[in-house]
Amino acid sequence: MATLLHLDSAVFPQGSASRDITAAFVKAWQEQHPDGTVVYRDLAATPLPHLDFAAVSAGIEDALRAELTAELEAADAVLIGAPMYNFTIPSTLKAWLDQVIVVGHNTGPDGPVAGTPVTVVASRGGSYAAGTPREGFEFVQNYLEKVFVGMLGAEVDFIVPELTMARSKPEMAELIPLADASRTKALDQAAEKGKALAARLAA
């Protein structure tokens, strides 16, 4: 039986694009692989402490880091809701990353996380796609790809719902059709990827 580690980090418990889309992924995963396991952490509802001197010094001997790294290393796949806040990931997600990345223990191409498929739902209120005026302000995909691929050797796939603020900001009203299309595409991708990944790991 495959295990999915699911992390959400959006501060809004309801009405969050990233939460809606990770939920669609999990639903498809569970329908395809009902005997599988989903380990869930809501990093906004239950934030982790920031890394401190004591935890760094203890490394994997620190109780919390040992628990968190064991969850990550035991996962056959990882799903992360990572909305863009101030051009980058939520601080709660950064705290999780700092806790689970233990250089010399689980980093590198031969580490225990190497090859693990990681799906990131990188939602954002505007658009930071290539060719847009704010292309250079994108520090979610760029950062997470470097962390998961460059440090942990994992495989990373992104689902990117854009323009999520279009319905709440009058100045973005003309972008509502594009926002709706982006959301629909992201939900479809989540369902497809969740089903495909569950089938692949359950085989």
Coordinates of C-alpha atoms in Angstrom, one line a residue:
M1 CA 0.0 0.0 0.0
A2 CA 1.4 3.4 -1.0
T3 CA 1.5 6.4 1.4
L4 CA 0.8 10.0 0.3
L5 CA 2.1 12.8 2.6
H6 CA -0.2 15.7 2.1
L7 CA 0.7 19.2 3.3
D8 CA -1.5 22.3 3.2
S9 CA -0.1 25.8 4.1
A10 CA -2.8 28.3 3.0
V11 CA -3.9 30.5 5.9
F12 CA -7.5 30.4 4.8
P13 CA -9.3 27.2 5.9
Q14 CA -12.1 27.9 3.4
G15 CA -12.1 29.4 -0.1
S16 CA -8.4 28.6 -0.7
A17 CA -7.5 27.6 -4.3
S18 CA -4.6 25.5 -3.2
R19 CA -6.7 23.6 -0.6
D20 CA -9.5 23.0 -3.1
I21 CA -7.0 21.6 -5.7
T22 CA -5.0 19.4 -3.2
A23 CA -8.4 18.0 -2.1
A24 CA -9.2 17.1 -5.6
F25 CA -5.9 15.3 -5.9
V26 CA -6.4 13.4 -2.7
K27 CA -10.0 12.4 -3.7
A28 CA -8.7 11.0 -7.0
W29 CA -5.8 9.2 -5.2
Q30 CA -8.2 7.6 -2.7
E31 CA -10.7 6.5 -5.3
Q32 CA -7.9 4.9 -7.3
H33 CA -6.1 3.4 -4.3
P34 CA -8.6 3.0 -1.5
D35 CA -6.1 0.8 0.5
G36 CA -3.5 3.5 0.4
T37 CA -2.6 5.8 3.3
V38 CA -2.8 9.6 3.5
V39 CA -0.8 11.3 6.2
Y40 CA -2.0 14.9 6.5
R41 CA -0.5 18.0 8.1
D42 CA -2.2 21.4 8.0
L43 CA 0.8 23.7 8.5
A44 CA -1.4 26.8 8.9
A45 CA -3.7 25.3 11.6
T46 CA -0.8 23.6 13.4
P47 CA 2.4 25.6 12.6
L48 CA 5.7 24.0 13.3
P49 CA 8.4 25.8 15.2
H50 CA 11.1 27.5 13.3
L51 CA 14.5 25.8 13.4
D52 CA 16.6 26.8 16.3
F53 CA 20.1 26.2 17.5
A54 CA 19.1 23.2 19.7
A55 CA 17.4 21.4 16.8
V56 CA 20.2 22.1 14.4
S57 CA 22.8 20.9 16.9
A58 CA 20.8 17.7 17.6
G59 CA 20.1 17.0 13.9
I60 CA 18.1 13.8 13.4
E61 CA 18.3 13.1 17.2
D62 CA 15.9 16.0 17.8
A63 CA 12.5 14.4 18.5
L64 CA 10.4 16.7 16.2
R65 CA 12.9 16.5 13.3
A66 CA 13.1 12.8 13.7
E67 CA 9.3 12.5 13.5
L68 CA 9.0 14.9 10.5
T69 CA 11.9 13.4 8.5
A70 CA 10.5 9.9 9.1
E71 CA 7.1 11.0 7.7
L72 CA 8.8 12.4 4.6
E73 CA 11.1 9.4 4.1
A74 CA 8.3 6.9 4.5
A75 CA 6.1 8.7 1.9
D76 CA 5.8 7.1 -1.5
A77 CA 4.5 10.5 -2.8
V78 CA 4.2 14.0 -1.5
L79 CA 1.5 16.6 -2.2
I80 CA 2.0 20.2 -1.1
G81 CA -0.4 23.2 -1.3
A82 CA 1.9 26.2 -1.7
P83 CA 0.1 29.5 -2.3
M84 CA 2.3 32.5 -3.1
Y85 CA 2.5 35.0 -0.3
N86 CA 4.6 38.1 -1.0
F87 CA 6.2 36.4 -4.0
T88 CA 7.3 33.2 -2.2
I89 CA 6.0 30.3 -0.1
P90 CA 4.2 30.7 3.3
S91 CA 6.6 30.8 6.3
T92 CA 4.9 27.7 7.7
L93 CA 6.0 25.7 4.7
K94 CA 9.5 27.1 5.0
A95 CA 9.6 26.0 8.6
W96 CA 8.6 22.5 7.6
L97 CA 11.3 22.4 5.0
D98 CA 13.9 23.6 7.4
Q99 CA 12.9 20.9 9.9
V100 CA 12.9 18.0 7.4
I101 CA 16.0 18.8 5.4
V102 CA 18.9 17.3 7.3
V103 CA 22.1 17.6 5.3
G104 CA 24.1 14.4 5.4
H105 CA 21.1 12.4 6.4
N106 CA 18.5 12.7 3.7
T107 CA 20.0 15.0 1.0
G108 CA 21.7 14.1 -2.2
P109 CA 20.9 11.8 -5.2
D110 CA 21.2 8.7 -3.1
G111 CA 19.3 9.8 -0.1
P112 CA 16.0 8.3 1.2
V113 CA 13.9 11.0 -0.6
A114 CA 15.6 10.7 -4.0
G115 CA 13.1 9.8 -6.7
T116 CA 10.0 10.5 -4.6
P117 CA 7.3 12.2 -6.7
V118 CA 6.4 15.5 -5.3
T119 CA 3.3 17.4 -6.6
V120 CA 3.1 21.1 -5.7
V121 CA -0.1 23.2 -6.1
A122 CA 1.5 26.6 -6.6
S123 CA -1.5 29.0 -6.6
R124 CA -1.1 32.7 -7.0
G125 CA -3.4 35.7 -7.1
G126 CA -1.9 37.1 -10.3
S127 CA 0.2 35.7 -13.1
Y128 CA 4.0 35.1 -13.0
A129 CA 4.2 33.1 -16.1
A130 CA 7.0 33.5 -18.6
G131 CA 6.6 36.7 -20.6
T132 CA 4.4 38.4 -18.0
P133 CA 5.6 41.7 -16.4
R134 CA 6.1 39.9 -13.0
E135 CA 7.9 36.8 -14.4
G136 CA 11.0 37.7 -12.3
F137 CA 9.1 37.8 -9.1
E138 CA 8.3 34.1 -9.1
F139 CA 10.0 32.5 -6.1
V140 CA 7.7 29.6 -5.4
Q141 CA 8.3 27.2 -8.3
N142 CA 11.9 28.3 -8.7
Y143 CA 12.7 27.8 -5.0
L144 CA 10.8 24.5 -4.4
E145 CA 12.3 23.0 -7.5
K146 CA 15.8 23.8 -6.3
V147 CA 15.0 22.4 -2.8
F148 CA 13.3 19.2 -3.8
V149 CA 15.3 18.3 -6.9
G150 CA 18.7 20.0 -6.1
M151 CA 18.9 19.1 -2.4
L152 CA 16.7 16.0 -2.0
G153 CA 16.9 14.4 -5.4
A154 CA 13.1 14.2 -5.6
E155 CA 10.9 14.4 -8.8
V156 CA 8.8 17.6 -8.8
D157 CA 5.6 18.4 -10.8
F158 CA 3.7 21.7 -10.5
I159 CA 0.0 22.5 -10.8
V160 CA -0.3 26.3 -11.1
P161 CA -3.7 27.9 -10.7
E162 CA -3.3 31.6 -11.5
L163 CA -5.3 34.8 -11.2
T164 CA -7.1 33.5 -8.1
M165 CA -7.8 37.1 -6.9
A166 CA -9.7 38.0 -10.0
R167 CA -13.2 37.6 -8.4
S168 CA -12.3 39.6 -5.3
K169 CA -10.5 42.6 -6.9
P170 CA -12.6 44.9 -9.1
E171 CA -9.5 45.9 -11.1
M172 CA -9.1 42.3 -12.2
A173 CA -12.7 41.7 -13.3
E174 CA -11.8 41.4 -17.0
L175 CA -9.5 38.5 -16.0
I176 CA -12.3 36.4 -14.5
P177 CA -12.7 34.2 -17.6
L178 CA -8.9 33.4 -17.6
A179 CA -9.0 32.8 -13.8
D180 CA -11.9 30.4 -14.1
A181 CA -10.2 28.6 -17.0
S182 CA -7.0 28.3 -14.9
R183 CA -8.9 26.9 -11.9
T184 CA -10.7 24.3 -14.1
K185 CA -7.5 23.3 -15.7
A186 CA -5.8 22.9 -12.3
L187 CA -8.7 20.8 -10.9
D188 CA -8.6 18.6 -13.9
Q189 CA -4.8 18.2 -13.6
A190 CA -5.1 17.4 -9.9
A191 CA -7.6 14.7 -10.6
E192 CA -5.6 13.2 -13.4
K193 CA -2.3 13.3 -11.6
G194 CA -3.8 12.0 -8.4
K195 CA -5.3 9.0 -10.2
A196 CA -2.3 8.3 -12.3
L197 CA 0.2 8.5 -9.4
A198 CA -1.9 6.2 -7.2
A199 CA -2.2 3.7 -10.0
R200 CA 1.6 3.9 -10.7
L201 CA 2.5 3.3 -7.0
A202 CA -0.1 0.7 -6.3
A203 CA 1.0 -1.4 -9.3

